[in-house]
Amino acid sequence: MESREFDELDRRIVAALQVNGRASWRRIADVLGEPFRTVTRRGLALLESGSVRIAGLAALGPTHLIELDCEPGRLEDVAERLAENPDVIFVYALSSPMRLIVEVHARPGQLAELVLDELPRLEGVLQVDAAPVLEYFRTVADWHPGPITESEAELLRDAPPSPARPVAPSDADGIDSQIVRLLVADGRVPVADICTAVGLTPPAVRRRLTAMLERGALSVRAIVDPADIGFPVEAVLWARVAPSEAREVGRLVAEAPGVRYAVMAVGEFQLMVNVTVAGLEELRSFLTESPWTARVQAIRTSLVVRAFKRGGVTMHASAATG
């Protein structure tokens, strides 16, 4: 994969694609106030380089956060195996020695098999801890760090921001699942190609797409290394709060612009947060000066040293750090 330096216009185009991965180059150019040909050329170059990928992500049901401790020298093998699983949303290697954190779709009946059998049997895994997600305060689909304004983002949206608890696609006829599979493979697949694949007219396909986006059953956005858009320091933190405070503190945390993901989960720590910032000083400020920290009893923080999978998309090694 070709590496490239992102300038300000590149970052603005990426930000637009993070809001709406299917927005046309014409629409992005009009919203950003940039020449259409320039935006088209830059946008296509970003996609062709592999530095930015557009992918659909479906809400397939309950999710769980799983931490895995690995044998020395085996973490990469375990992470790559996990990243191959289509039910796995992200796989991050942490600065804690030999530890991975993973988000995975699993129905309650599947969790026991996953935690007690499937994951412990992976060669190189020493310990497995699972924390079912109870509530979302922010998902990566809602993370828009700039450099576009909220008014520009609003002009790009085809649907309102994702609901706190996404709803799985309703699939009585199987067509929604077909559409989702096409968008997972290529988030910018043309409507005409979807029509050919599922046997519907363009208006019918657009109606189904809009309905899934509005329910939070599907999101389509740019997947990019945060370091490429100016946020090279990424961390995962677990926060312990009084259970009665978890929802309010979670909402406060999610308001911080660097927060990509924030959820309430089962376990010793009630909140899990993924944050990206411009440097360690900004991370220090986030951890010590944010208003929500006064209501937290304890925080466990680890840097993300490599992302093997983001937003359901496996990351190449050259674009997976940061």
PDB file of C-alpha atoms in Angstrom:
ATOM      1  CA  MET A   1       0.000   0.000   0.000  1.00  0.00           C
ATOM      2  CA  GLU A   2       1.368   3.408  -0.991  1.00  0.00           C
ATOM      3  CA  SER A   3       1.913   5.779   1.920  1.00  0.00           C
ATOM      4  CA  ARG A   4       1.101   9.455   1.501  1.00  0.00           C
ATOM      5  CA  GLU A   5       1.301  12.684   3.444  1.00  0.00           C
ATOM      6  CA  PHE A   6      -2.091  14.164   4.306  1.00  0.00           C
ATOM      7  CA  ASP A   7      -2.373  17.930   3.845  1.00  0.00           C
ATOM      8  CA  GLU A   8      -5.242  20.124   5.067  1.00  0.00           C
ATOM      9  CA  LEU A   9      -7.463  19.447   2.040  1.00  0.00           C
ATOM     10  CA  ASP A  10      -6.850  15.696   2.327  1.00  0.00           C
ATOM     11  CA  ARG A  11      -7.935  15.846   5.963  1.00  0.00           C
ATOM     12  CA  ARG A  12     -11.058  17.840   5.078  1.00  0.00           C
ATOM     13  CA  ILE A  13     -12.015  15.304   2.418  1.00  0.00           C
ATOM     14  CA  VAL A  14     -11.448  12.448   4.868  1.00  0.00           C
ATOM     15  CA  ALA A  15     -13.550  14.261   7.469  1.00  0.00           C
ATOM     16  CA  ALA A  16     -16.362  14.587   4.923  1.00  0.00           C
ATOM     17  CA  LEU A  17     -16.151  10.869   4.145  1.00  0.00           C
ATOM     18  CA  GLN A  18     -16.251  10.090   7.860  1.00  0.00           C
ATOM     19  CA  VAL A  19     -19.593  11.885   8.044  1.00  0.00           C
ATOM     20  CA  ASN A  20     -20.946  10.270   4.880  1.00  0.00           C
ATOM     21  CA  GLY A  21     -18.855   7.638   3.173  1.00  0.00           C
ATOM     22  CA  ARG A  22     -21.198   7.613   0.167  1.00  0.00           C
ATOM     23  CA  ALA A  23     -21.289  11.363  -0.453  1.00  0.00           C
ATOM     24  CA  SER A  24     -20.503  12.207  -4.083  1.00  0.00           C
ATOM     25  CA  TRP A  25     -17.350  14.131  -4.943  1.00  0.00           C
ATOM     26  CA  ARG A  26     -19.583  16.913  -6.278  1.00  0.00           C
ATOM     27  CA  ARG A  27     -21.422  17.169  -2.967  1.00  0.00           C
ATOM     28  CA  ILE A  28     -18.192  17.138  -0.955  1.00  0.00           C
ATOM     29  CA  ALA A  29     -16.685  19.825  -3.210  1.00  0.00           C
ATOM     30  CA  ASP A  30     -19.758  22.043  -2.858  1.00  0.00           C
ATOM     31  CA  VAL A  31     -19.831  21.699   0.948  1.00  0.00           C
ATOM     32  CA  LEU A  32     -16.095  22.293   1.360  1.00  0.00           C
ATOM     33  CA  GLY A  33     -16.049  25.150  -1.163  1.00  0.00           C
ATOM     34  CA  GLU A  34     -13.294  23.500  -3.209  1.00  0.00           C
ATOM     35  CA  PRO A  35     -13.036  22.868  -6.981  1.00  0.00           C
ATOM     36  CA  PHE A  36     -14.863  19.698  -8.050  1.00  0.00           C
ATOM     37  CA  ARG A  37     -11.949  18.359 -10.108  1.00  0.00           C
ATOM     38  CA  THR A  38      -9.501  18.914  -7.264  1.00  0.00           C
ATOM     39  CA  VAL A  39     -11.705  17.131  -4.725  1.00  0.00           C
ATOM     40  CA  THR A  40     -12.330  14.249  -7.137  1.00  0.00           C
ATOM     41  CA  ARG A  41      -8.628  13.831  -7.911  1.00  0.00           C
ATOM     42  CA  ARG A  42      -7.601  14.032  -4.258  1.00  0.00           C
ATOM     43  CA  GLY A  43     -10.423  11.787  -3.059  1.00  0.00           C
ATOM     44  CA  LEU A  44      -9.690   9.077  -5.610  1.00  0.00           C
ATOM     45  CA  ALA A  45      -5.975   9.242  -4.780  1.00  0.00           C
ATOM     46  CA  LEU A  46      -6.740   8.737  -1.084  1.00  0.00           C
ATOM     47  CA  LEU A  47      -8.878   5.688  -1.833  1.00  0.00           C
ATOM     48  CA  GLU A  48      -6.472   4.226  -4.393  1.00  0.00           C
ATOM     49  CA  SER A  49      -3.541   4.560  -1.977  1.00  0.00           C
ATOM     50  CA  GLY A  50      -5.369   2.394   0.567  1.00  0.00           C
ATOM     51  CA  SER A  51      -4.734   4.994   3.270  1.00  0.00           C
ATOM     52  CA  VAL A  52      -8.489   5.592   3.401  1.00  0.00           C
ATOM     53  CA  ARG A  53     -11.103   2.906   2.911  1.00  0.00           C
ATOM     54  CA  ILE A  54     -14.863   3.262   2.815  1.00  0.00           C
ATOM     55  CA  ALA A  55     -16.757   0.410   4.413  1.00  0.00           C
ATOM     56  CA  GLY A  56     -20.183  -0.396   5.732  1.00  0.00           C
ATOM     57  CA  LEU A  57     -20.594  -1.731   9.253  1.00  0.00           C
ATOM     58  CA  ALA A  58     -23.799  -3.476  10.270  1.00  0.00           C
ATOM     59  CA  ALA A  59     -25.277  -3.673  13.752  1.00  0.00           C
ATOM     60  CA  LEU A  60     -25.513  -7.436  14.093  1.00  0.00           C
ATOM     61  CA  GLY A  61     -26.717  -7.556  17.686  1.00  0.00           C
ATOM     62  CA  PRO A  62     -25.139  -7.336  21.143  1.00  0.00           C
ATOM     63  CA  THR A  63     -21.434  -6.549  21.346  1.00  0.00           C
ATOM     64  CA  HIS A  64     -18.825  -7.489  23.920  1.00  0.00           C
ATOM     65  CA  LEU A  65     -15.432  -6.084  24.841  1.00  0.00           C
ATOM     66  CA  ILE A  66     -12.858  -8.810  25.303  1.00  0.00           C
ATOM     67  CA  GLU A  67      -9.339  -8.415  26.673  1.00  0.00           C
ATOM     68  CA  LEU A  68      -6.831 -11.159  25.936  1.00  0.00           C
ATOM     69  CA  ASP A  69      -3.431 -11.657  27.539  1.00  0.00           C
ATOM     70  CA  CYS A  70      -1.047 -13.454  25.186  1.00  0.00           C
ATOM     71  CA  GLU A  71       2.186 -15.393  25.406  1.00  0.00           C
ATOM     72  CA  PRO A  72       5.343 -13.415  24.596  1.00  0.00           C
ATOM     73  CA  GLY A  73       5.892 -13.402  20.854  1.00  0.00           C
ATOM     74  CA  ARG A  74       2.381 -14.644  20.030  1.00  0.00           C
ATOM     75  CA  LEU A  75       0.311 -11.459  20.253  1.00  0.00           C
ATOM     76  CA  GLU A  76       0.553 -10.630  16.546  1.00  0.00           C
ATOM     77  CA  ASP A  77      -0.507 -14.135  15.501  1.00  0.00           C
ATOM     78  CA  VAL A  78      -3.504 -14.035  17.847  1.00  0.00           C
ATOM     79  CA  ALA A  79      -4.493 -10.545  16.685  1.00  0.00           C
ATOM     80  CA  GLU A  80      -4.364 -11.504  13.014  1.00  0.00           C
ATOM     81  CA  ARG A  81      -6.505 -14.581  13.651  1.00  0.00           C
ATOM     82  CA  LEU A  82      -9.081 -12.481  15.490  1.00  0.00           C
ATOM     83  CA  ALA A  83      -9.094  -9.829  12.760  1.00  0.00           C
ATOM     84  CA  GLU A  84     -10.142 -12.484  10.235  1.00  0.00           C
ATOM     85  CA  ASN A  85     -13.393 -13.083  12.134  1.00  0.00           C
ATOM     86  CA  PRO A  86     -16.228 -11.125  10.432  1.00  0.00           C
ATOM     87  CA  ASP A  87     -17.978 -10.715  13.801  1.00  0.00           C
ATOM     88  CA  VAL A  88     -14.986  -8.804  15.200  1.00  0.00           C
ATOM     89  CA  ILE A  89     -15.254  -5.010  14.894  1.00  0.00           C
ATOM     90  CA  PHE A  90     -11.861  -3.889  16.174  1.00  0.00           C
ATOM     91  CA  VAL A  91      -8.610  -5.448  17.407  1.00  0.00           C
ATOM     92  CA  TYR A  92      -6.114  -3.199  19.221  1.00  0.00           C
ATOM     93  CA  ALA A  93      -2.743  -4.123  20.700  1.00  0.00           C
ATOM     94  CA  LEU A  94      -2.186  -2.224  23.944  1.00  0.00           C
ATOM     95  CA  SER A  95       0.923  -0.951  25.687  1.00  0.00           C
ATOM     96  CA  SER A  96       0.049  -3.231  28.595  1.00  0.00           C
ATOM     97  CA  PRO A  97       2.376  -6.196  28.131  1.00  0.00           C
ATOM     98  CA  MET A  98       1.039  -8.681  25.590  1.00  0.00           C
ATOM     99  CA  ARG A  99      -2.587  -7.513  25.769  1.00  0.00           C
ATOM    100  CA  LEU A 100      -5.265  -7.146  23.102  1.00  0.00           C
ATOM    101  CA  ILE A 101      -8.679  -5.541  23.324  1.00  0.00           C
ATOM    102  CA  VAL A 102     -11.370  -6.676  20.915  1.00  0.00           C
ATOM    103  CA  GLU A 103     -14.979  -5.754  20.233  1.00  0.00           C
ATOM    104  CA  VAL A 104     -17.079  -8.601  18.871  1.00  0.00           C
ATOM    105  CA  HIS A 105     -20.688  -9.277  17.961  1.00  0.00           C
ATOM    106  CA  ALA A 106     -22.001 -12.275  19.924  1.00  0.00           C
ATOM    107  CA  ARG A 107     -25.478 -13.243  21.009  1.00  0.00           C
ATOM    108  CA  PRO A 108     -25.766 -14.180  24.718  1.00  0.00           C
ATOM    109  CA  GLY A 109     -25.739 -17.872  23.887  1.00  0.00           C
ATOM    110  CA  GLN A 110     -22.560 -17.455  21.859  1.00  0.00           C
ATOM    111  CA  LEU A 111     -20.648 -15.590  24.560  1.00  0.00           C
ATOM    112  CA  ALA A 112     -20.095 -18.639  26.758  1.00  0.00           C
ATOM    113  CA  GLU A 113     -18.729 -20.651  23.841  1.00  0.00           C
ATOM    114  CA  LEU A 114     -16.506 -17.751  22.796  1.00  0.00           C
ATOM    115  CA  VAL A 115     -15.052 -17.052  26.257  1.00  0.00           C
ATOM    116  CA  LEU A 116     -14.905 -20.590  27.642  1.00  0.00           C
ATOM    117  CA  ASP A 117     -13.901 -22.524  24.549  1.00  0.00           C
ATOM    118  CA  GLU A 118     -13.121 -20.746  21.289  1.00  0.00           C
ATOM    119  CA  LEU A 119     -10.784 -17.977  22.484  1.00  0.00           C
ATOM    120  CA  PRO A 120      -8.883 -19.952  25.174  1.00  0.00           C
ATOM    121  CA  ARG A 121      -8.114 -22.587  22.542  1.00  0.00           C
ATOM    122  CA  LEU A 122      -6.342 -20.077  20.300  1.00  0.00           C
ATOM    123  CA  GLU A 123      -2.651 -20.870  20.454  1.00  0.00           C
ATOM    124  CA  GLY A 124      -0.881 -18.118  22.374  1.00  0.00           C
ATOM    125  CA  VAL A 125      -3.842 -16.952  24.493  1.00  0.00           C
ATOM    126  CA  LEU A 126      -3.233 -17.011  28.260  1.00  0.00           C
ATOM    127  CA  GLN A 127      -6.317 -15.303  29.688  1.00  0.00           C
ATOM    128  CA  VAL A 128      -9.684 -14.015  28.455  1.00  0.00           C
ATOM    129  CA  ASP A 129     -11.858 -11.358  30.126  1.00  0.00           C
ATOM    130  CA  ALA A 130     -15.235 -10.385  28.636  1.00  0.00           C
ATOM    131  CA  ALA A 131     -17.401  -7.338  29.340  1.00  0.00           C
ATOM    132  CA  PRO A 132     -20.800  -7.153  27.600  1.00  0.00           C
ATOM    133  CA  VAL A 133     -21.626  -3.656  26.336  1.00  0.00           C
ATOM    134  CA  LEU A 134     -24.705  -2.199  28.048  1.00  0.00           C
ATOM    135  CA  GLU A 135     -24.982   1.217  26.395  1.00  0.00           C
ATOM    136  CA  TYR A 136     -23.235   3.268  23.726  1.00  0.00           C
ATOM    137  CA  PHE A 137     -22.452   6.922  24.332  1.00  0.00           C
ATOM    138  CA  ARG A 138     -20.382   7.342  21.172  1.00  0.00           C
ATOM    139  CA  THR A 139     -19.345   5.025  18.358  1.00  0.00           C
ATOM    140  CA  VAL A 140     -16.679   5.583  15.740  1.00  0.00           C
ATOM    141  CA  ALA A 141     -19.483   6.330  13.271  1.00  0.00           C
ATOM    142  CA  ASP A 142     -20.191   9.471  15.329  1.00  0.00           C
ATOM    143  CA  TRP A 143     -16.550  10.595  15.607  1.00  0.00           C
ATOM    144  CA  HIS A 144     -15.943  13.682  13.479  1.00  0.00           C
ATOM    145  CA  PRO A 145     -12.742  15.309  14.732  1.00  0.00           C
ATOM    146  CA  GLY A 146     -12.555  17.929  12.000  1.00  0.00           C
ATOM    147  CA  PRO A 147     -11.340  19.882  10.246  1.00  0.00           C
ATOM    148  CA  ILE A 148     -14.917  20.505   9.071  1.00  0.00           C
ATOM    149  CA  THR A 149     -17.562  22.429  10.945  1.00  0.00           C
ATOM    150  CA  GLU A 150     -20.794  20.998  12.324  1.00  0.00           C
ATOM    151  CA  SER A 151     -22.748  22.989   9.726  1.00  0.00           C
ATOM    152  CA  GLU A 152     -20.651  21.410   6.961  1.00  0.00           C
ATOM    153  CA  ALA A 153     -21.200  17.970   8.498  1.00  0.00           C
ATOM    154  CA  GLU A 154     -24.945  18.572   8.588  1.00  0.00           C
ATOM    155  CA  LEU A 155     -24.957  19.349   4.852  1.00  0.00           C
ATOM    156  CA  LEU A 156     -23.206  16.032   4.181  1.00  0.00           C
ATOM    157  CA  ARG A 157     -25.486  13.793   6.239  1.00  0.00           C
ATOM    158  CA  ASP A 158     -28.137  11.645   4.574  1.00  0.00           C
ATOM    159  CA  ALA A 159     -29.421  10.430   7.939  1.00  0.00           C
ATOM    160  CA  PRO A 160     -29.344  11.705  11.528  1.00  0.00           C
ATOM    161  CA  PRO A 161     -26.484  10.590  13.812  1.00  0.00           C
ATOM    162  CA  SER A 162     -26.606   6.966  14.922  1.00  0.00           C
ATOM    163  CA  PRO A 163     -28.922   6.112  17.832  1.00  0.00           C
ATOM    164  CA  ALA A 164     -27.323   5.133  21.136  1.00  0.00           C
ATOM    165  CA  ARG A 165     -28.412   1.526  20.684  1.00  0.00           C
ATOM    166  CA  PRO A 166     -28.153   0.503  17.010  1.00  0.00           C
ATOM    167  CA  VAL A 167     -30.869  -1.790  15.663  1.00  0.00           C
ATOM    168  CA  ALA A 168     -29.976  -4.836  13.573  1.00  0.00           C
ATOM    169  CA  PRO A 169     -31.234  -4.880   9.965  1.00  0.00           C
ATOM    170  CA  SER A 170     -34.797  -6.151   9.587  1.00  0.00           C
ATOM    171  CA  ASP A 171     -34.406  -8.915   7.067  1.00  0.00           C
ATOM    172  CA  ALA A 172     -37.721 -10.612   6.366  1.00  0.00           C
ATOM    173  CA  ASP A 173     -36.856 -11.018   2.667  1.00  0.00           C
ATOM    174  CA  GLY A 174     -33.060 -11.283   2.964  1.00  0.00           C
ATOM    175  CA  ILE A 175     -32.469  -8.232   0.778  1.00  0.00           C
ATOM    176  CA  ASP A 176     -31.172  -5.967   3.551  1.00  0.00           C
ATOM    177  CA  SER A 177     -28.470  -8.526   4.329  1.00  0.00           C
ATOM    178  CA  GLN A 178     -27.460  -8.643   0.670  1.00  0.00           C
ATOM    179  CA  ILE A 179     -27.177  -4.854   0.581  1.00  0.00           C
ATOM    180  CA  VAL A 180     -25.142  -4.836   3.800  1.00  0.00           C
ATOM    181  CA  ARG A 181     -22.708  -7.444   2.434  1.00  0.00           C
ATOM    182  CA  LEU A 182     -22.110  -5.339  -0.673  1.00  0.00           C
ATOM    183  CA  LEU A 183     -21.456  -2.222   1.407  1.00  0.00           C
ATOM    184  CA  VAL A 184     -19.170  -4.027   3.851  1.00  0.00           C
ATOM    185  CA  ALA A 185     -17.022  -5.009   0.865  1.00  0.00           C
ATOM    186  CA  ASP A 186     -17.158  -1.546  -0.734  1.00  0.00           C
ATOM    187  CA  GLY A 187     -18.904   1.309   1.015  1.00  0.00           C
ATOM    188  CA  ARG A 188     -19.066   3.323  -2.214  1.00  0.00           C
ATOM    189  CA  VAL A 189     -20.508   0.588  -4.406  1.00  0.00           C
ATOM    190  CA  PRO A 190     -22.831   2.340  -6.913  1.00  0.00           C
ATOM    191  CA  VAL A 191     -26.581   2.080  -6.418  1.00  0.00           C
ATOM    192  CA  ALA A 192     -26.836   0.640  -9.939  1.00  0.00           C
ATOM    193  CA  ASP A 193     -24.592  -2.276  -8.931  1.00  0.00           C
ATOM    194  CA  ILE A 194     -26.675  -2.888  -5.802  1.00  0.00           C
ATOM    195  CA  CYS A 195     -29.831  -2.894  -7.940  1.00  0.00           C
ATOM    196  CA  THR A 196     -28.336  -5.511 -10.242  1.00  0.00           C
ATOM    197  CA  ALA A 197     -27.294  -7.691  -7.314  1.00  0.00           C
ATOM    198  CA  VAL A 198     -30.586  -7.586  -5.379  1.00  0.00           C
ATOM    199  CA  GLY A 199     -33.116  -7.115  -8.181  1.00  0.00           C
ATOM    200  CA  LEU A 200     -34.630  -3.834  -6.965  1.00  0.00           C
ATOM    201  CA  THR A 201     -35.101  -0.429  -8.575  1.00  0.00           C
ATOM    202  CA  PRO A 202     -32.862   2.509  -7.587  1.00  0.00           C
ATOM    203  CA  PRO A 203     -35.624   4.223  -5.536  1.00  0.00           C
ATOM    204  CA  ALA A 204     -36.281   0.979  -3.631  1.00  0.00           C
ATOM    205  CA  VAL A 205     -32.571   0.504  -2.880  1.00  0.00           C
ATOM    206  CA  ARG A 206     -32.230   4.110  -1.720  1.00  0.00           C
ATOM    207  CA  ARG A 207     -35.256   3.738   0.575  1.00  0.00           C
ATOM    208  CA  ARG A 208     -33.770   0.639   2.182  1.00  0.00           C
ATOM    209  CA  LEU A 209     -30.374   2.287   2.581  1.00  0.00           C
ATOM    210  CA  THR A 210     -31.889   5.374   4.189  1.00  0.00           C
ATOM    211  CA  ALA A 211     -34.020   3.281   6.545  1.00  0.00           C
ATOM    212  CA  MET A 212     -31.033   1.219   7.719  1.00  0.00           C
ATOM    213  CA  LEU A 213     -28.896   4.330   8.219  1.00  0.00           C
ATOM    214  CA  GLU A 214     -31.612   6.108  10.209  1.00  0.00           C
ATOM    215  CA  ARG A 215     -32.168   3.103  12.489  1.00  0.00           C
ATOM    216  CA  GLY A 216     -28.455   2.681  13.056  1.00  0.00           C
ATOM    217  CA  ALA A 217     -28.625  -0.763  11.461  1.00  0.00           C
ATOM    218  CA  LEU A 218     -25.858   0.316   9.074  1.00  0.00           C
ATOM    219  CA  SER A 219     -23.163   2.975   8.965  1.00  0.00           C
ATOM    220  CA  VAL A 220     -20.914   3.782   6.005  1.00  0.00           C
ATOM    221  CA  ARG A 221     -17.811   5.812   6.697  1.00  0.00           C
ATOM    222  CA  ALA A 222     -14.120   6.313   6.060  1.00  0.00           C
ATOM    223  CA  ILE A 223     -11.706   4.062   7.925  1.00  0.00           C
ATOM    224  CA  VAL A 224      -8.381   5.814   8.475  1.00  0.00           C
ATOM    225  CA  ASP A 225      -5.449   5.738  10.867  1.00  0.00           C
ATOM    226  CA  PRO A 226      -6.076   8.636  13.293  1.00  0.00           C
ATOM    227  CA  ALA A 227      -2.374   9.531  13.048  1.00  0.00           C
ATOM    228  CA  ASP A 228      -2.865  10.433   9.379  1.00  0.00           C
ATOM    229  CA  ILE A 229      -5.385  13.130  10.270  1.00  0.00           C
ATOM    230  CA  GLY A 230      -3.373  14.652  13.091  1.00  0.00           C
ATOM    231  CA  PHE A 231      -4.045  12.388  16.090  1.00  0.00           C
ATOM    232  CA  PRO A 232      -1.011  10.105  16.546  1.00  0.00           C
ATOM    233  CA  VAL A 233      -1.621   9.291  20.226  1.00  0.00           C
ATOM    234  CA  GLU A 234      -4.415   6.797  20.844  1.00  0.00           C
ATOM    235  CA  ALA A 235      -5.423   5.286  24.165  1.00  0.00           C
ATOM    236  CA  VAL A 236      -7.979   2.955  25.698  1.00  0.00           C
ATOM    237  CA  LEU A 237      -9.125   3.709  29.208  1.00  0.00           C
ATOM    238  CA  TRP A 238     -11.394   1.947  31.664  1.00  0.00           C
ATOM    239  CA  ALA A 239     -13.089   4.135  34.271  1.00  0.00           C
ATOM    240  CA  ARG A 240     -14.637   2.983  37.530  1.00  0.00           C
ATOM    241  CA  VAL A 241     -17.635   5.029  38.642  1.00  0.00           C
ATOM    242  CA  ALA A 242     -20.595   4.484  40.932  1.00  0.00           C
ATOM    243  CA  PRO A 243     -23.175   2.513  38.915  1.00  0.00           C
ATOM    244  CA  SER A 244     -25.734   5.268  39.461  1.00  0.00           C
ATOM    245  CA  GLU A 245     -23.279   7.752  37.892  1.00  0.00           C
ATOM    246  CA  ALA A 246     -22.241   5.642  34.893  1.00  0.00           C
ATOM    247  CA  ARG A 247     -24.755   6.990  32.386  1.00  0.00           C
ATOM    248  CA  GLU A 248     -24.216  10.665  33.182  1.00  0.00           C
ATOM    249  CA  VAL A 249     -20.427  10.366  33.293  1.00  0.00           C
ATOM    250  CA  GLY A 250     -20.465   8.366  30.062  1.00  0.00           C
ATOM    251  CA  ARG A 251     -22.371  11.136  28.324  1.00  0.00           C
ATOM    252  CA  LEU A 252     -19.932  13.743  29.636  1.00  0.00           C
ATOM    253  CA  VAL A 253     -16.940  11.734  28.399  1.00  0.00           C
ATOM    254  CA  ALA A 254     -18.516  11.320  24.961  1.00  0.00           C
ATOM    255  CA  GLU A 255     -18.722  15.099  24.534  1.00  0.00           C
ATOM    256  CA  ALA A 256     -14.921  15.401  24.414  1.00  0.00           C
ATOM    257  CA  PRO A 257     -13.807  15.879  20.774  1.00  0.00           C
ATOM    258  CA  GLY A 258     -11.006  13.317  21.008  1.00  0.00           C
ATOM    259  CA  VAL A 259     -13.305  10.493  22.091  1.00  0.00           C
ATOM    260  CA  ARG A 260     -13.913   8.038  19.254  1.00  0.00           C
ATOM    261  CA  TYR A 261     -15.839   5.457  21.261  1.00  0.00           C
ATOM    262  CA  ALA A 262     -17.406   5.383  24.718  1.00  0.00           C
ATOM    263  CA  VAL A 263     -19.604   2.670  26.233  1.00  0.00           C
ATOM    264  CA  MET A 264     -20.976   1.372  29.507  1.00  0.00           C
ATOM    265  CA  ALA A 265     -19.960  -2.223  30.129  1.00  0.00           C
ATOM    266  CA  VAL A 266     -20.328  -4.980  32.702  1.00  0.00           C
ATOM    267  CA  GLY A 267     -17.405  -5.452  35.074  1.00  0.00           C
ATOM    268  CA  GLU A 268     -15.120  -3.839  37.619  1.00  0.00           C
ATOM    269  CA  PHE A 269     -14.836  -0.752  35.396  1.00  0.00           C
ATOM    270  CA  GLN A 270     -18.153   0.606  34.189  1.00  0.00           C
ATOM    271  CA  LEU A 271     -16.934   2.743  31.271  1.00  0.00           C
ATOM    272  CA  MET A 272     -14.582   2.009  28.385  1.00  0.00           C
ATOM    273  CA  VAL A 273     -13.311   4.884  26.247  1.00  0.00           C
ATOM    274  CA  ASN A 274     -11.143   5.043  23.113  1.00  0.00           C
ATOM    275  CA  VAL A 275      -9.554   8.468  22.653  1.00  0.00           C
ATOM    276  CA  THR A 276      -7.174   9.947  20.067  1.00  0.00           C
ATOM    277  CA  VAL A 277      -5.248  13.179  20.596  1.00  0.00           C
ATOM    278  CA  ALA A 278      -2.438  15.200  19.043  1.00  0.00           C
ATOM    279  CA  GLY A 279       0.163  14.332  21.697  1.00  0.00           C
ATOM    280  CA  LEU A 280       0.905  13.072  25.183  1.00  0.00           C
ATOM    281  CA  GLU A 281       0.344  16.515  26.693  1.00  0.00           C
ATOM    282  CA  GLU A 282      -3.193  16.502  25.283  1.00  0.00           C
ATOM    283  CA  LEU A 283      -3.717  13.026  26.724  1.00  0.00           C
ATOM    284  CA  ARG A 284      -2.511  14.222  30.124  1.00  0.00           C
ATOM    285  CA  SER A 285      -4.950  17.118  29.961  1.00  0.00           C
ATOM    286  CA  PHE A 286      -7.809  14.808  28.955  1.00  0.00           C
ATOM    287  CA  LEU A 287      -7.107  12.485  31.886  1.00  0.00           C
ATOM    288  CA  THR A 288      -6.531  15.115  34.563  1.00  0.00           C
ATOM    289  CA  GLU A 289      -8.441  18.262  33.611  1.00  0.00           C
ATOM    290  CA  SER A 290     -11.680  17.055  31.990  1.00  0.00           C
ATOM    291  CA  PRO A 291     -14.795  17.824  34.088  1.00  0.00           C
ATOM    292  CA  TRP A 292     -15.851  14.177  34.230  1.00  0.00           C
ATOM    293  CA  THR A 293     -12.654  13.051  35.980  1.00  0.00           C
ATOM    294  CA  ALA A 294     -13.862  14.477  39.311  1.00  0.00           C
ATOM    295  CA  ARG A 295     -16.621  11.851  39.322  1.00  0.00           C
ATOM    296  CA  VAL A 296     -14.380   8.882  38.531  1.00  0.00           C
ATOM    297  CA  GLN A 297     -13.056   6.593  41.269  1.00  0.00           C
ATOM    298  CA  ALA A 298     -10.227   5.014  39.250  1.00  0.00           C
ATOM    299  CA  ILE A 299      -8.884   4.924  35.691  1.00  0.00           C
ATOM    300  CA  ARG A 300      -6.814   2.257  33.940  1.00  0.00           C
ATOM    301  CA  THR A 301      -5.169   3.597  30.776  1.00  0.00           C
ATOM    302  CA  SER A 302      -3.180   1.905  28.003  1.00  0.00           C
ATOM    303  CA  LEU A 303      -1.830   3.303  24.755  1.00  0.00           C
ATOM    304  CA  VAL A 304      -2.912   1.654  21.512  1.00  0.00           C
ATOM    305  CA  VAL A 305       0.344   0.602  19.864  1.00  0.00           C
ATOM    306  CA  ARG A 306      -1.194  -1.061  16.818  1.00  0.00           C
ATOM    307  CA  ALA A 307      -4.643  -1.478  15.304  1.00  0.00           C
ATOM    308  CA  PHE A 308      -5.095  -4.787  13.492  1.00  0.00           C
ATOM    309  CA  LYS A 309      -8.727  -4.024  12.670  1.00  0.00           C
ATOM    310  CA  ARG A 310     -10.837  -0.862  12.753  1.00  0.00           C
ATOM    311  CA  GLY A 311     -14.542  -0.529  12.057  1.00  0.00           C
ATOM    312  CA  GLY A 312     -14.711  -4.062  10.708  1.00  0.00           C
ATOM    313  CA  VAL A 313     -11.816  -3.451   8.286  1.00  0.00           C
ATOM    314  CA  THR A 314      -8.502  -5.307   8.601  1.00  0.00           C
ATOM    315  CA  MET A 315      -5.620  -2.835   8.650  1.00  0.00           C
ATOM    316  CA  HIS A 316      -2.397  -3.255   6.705  1.00  0.00           C
ATOM    317  CA  ALA A 317       0.722  -3.221   8.851  1.00  0.00           C
ATOM    318  CA  SER A 318       1.955   0.052   7.315  1.00  0.00           C
ATOM    319  CA  ALA A 319      -1.303   1.806   8.260  1.00  0.00           C
ATOM    320  CA  ALA A 320      -2.048   0.108  11.544  1.00  0.00           C
ATOM    321  CA  THR A 321       0.144   1.974  13.971  1.00  0.00           C
ATOM    322  CA  GLY A 322      -0.981   5.004  15.937  1.00  0.00           C
TER     323      GLY A 322
END
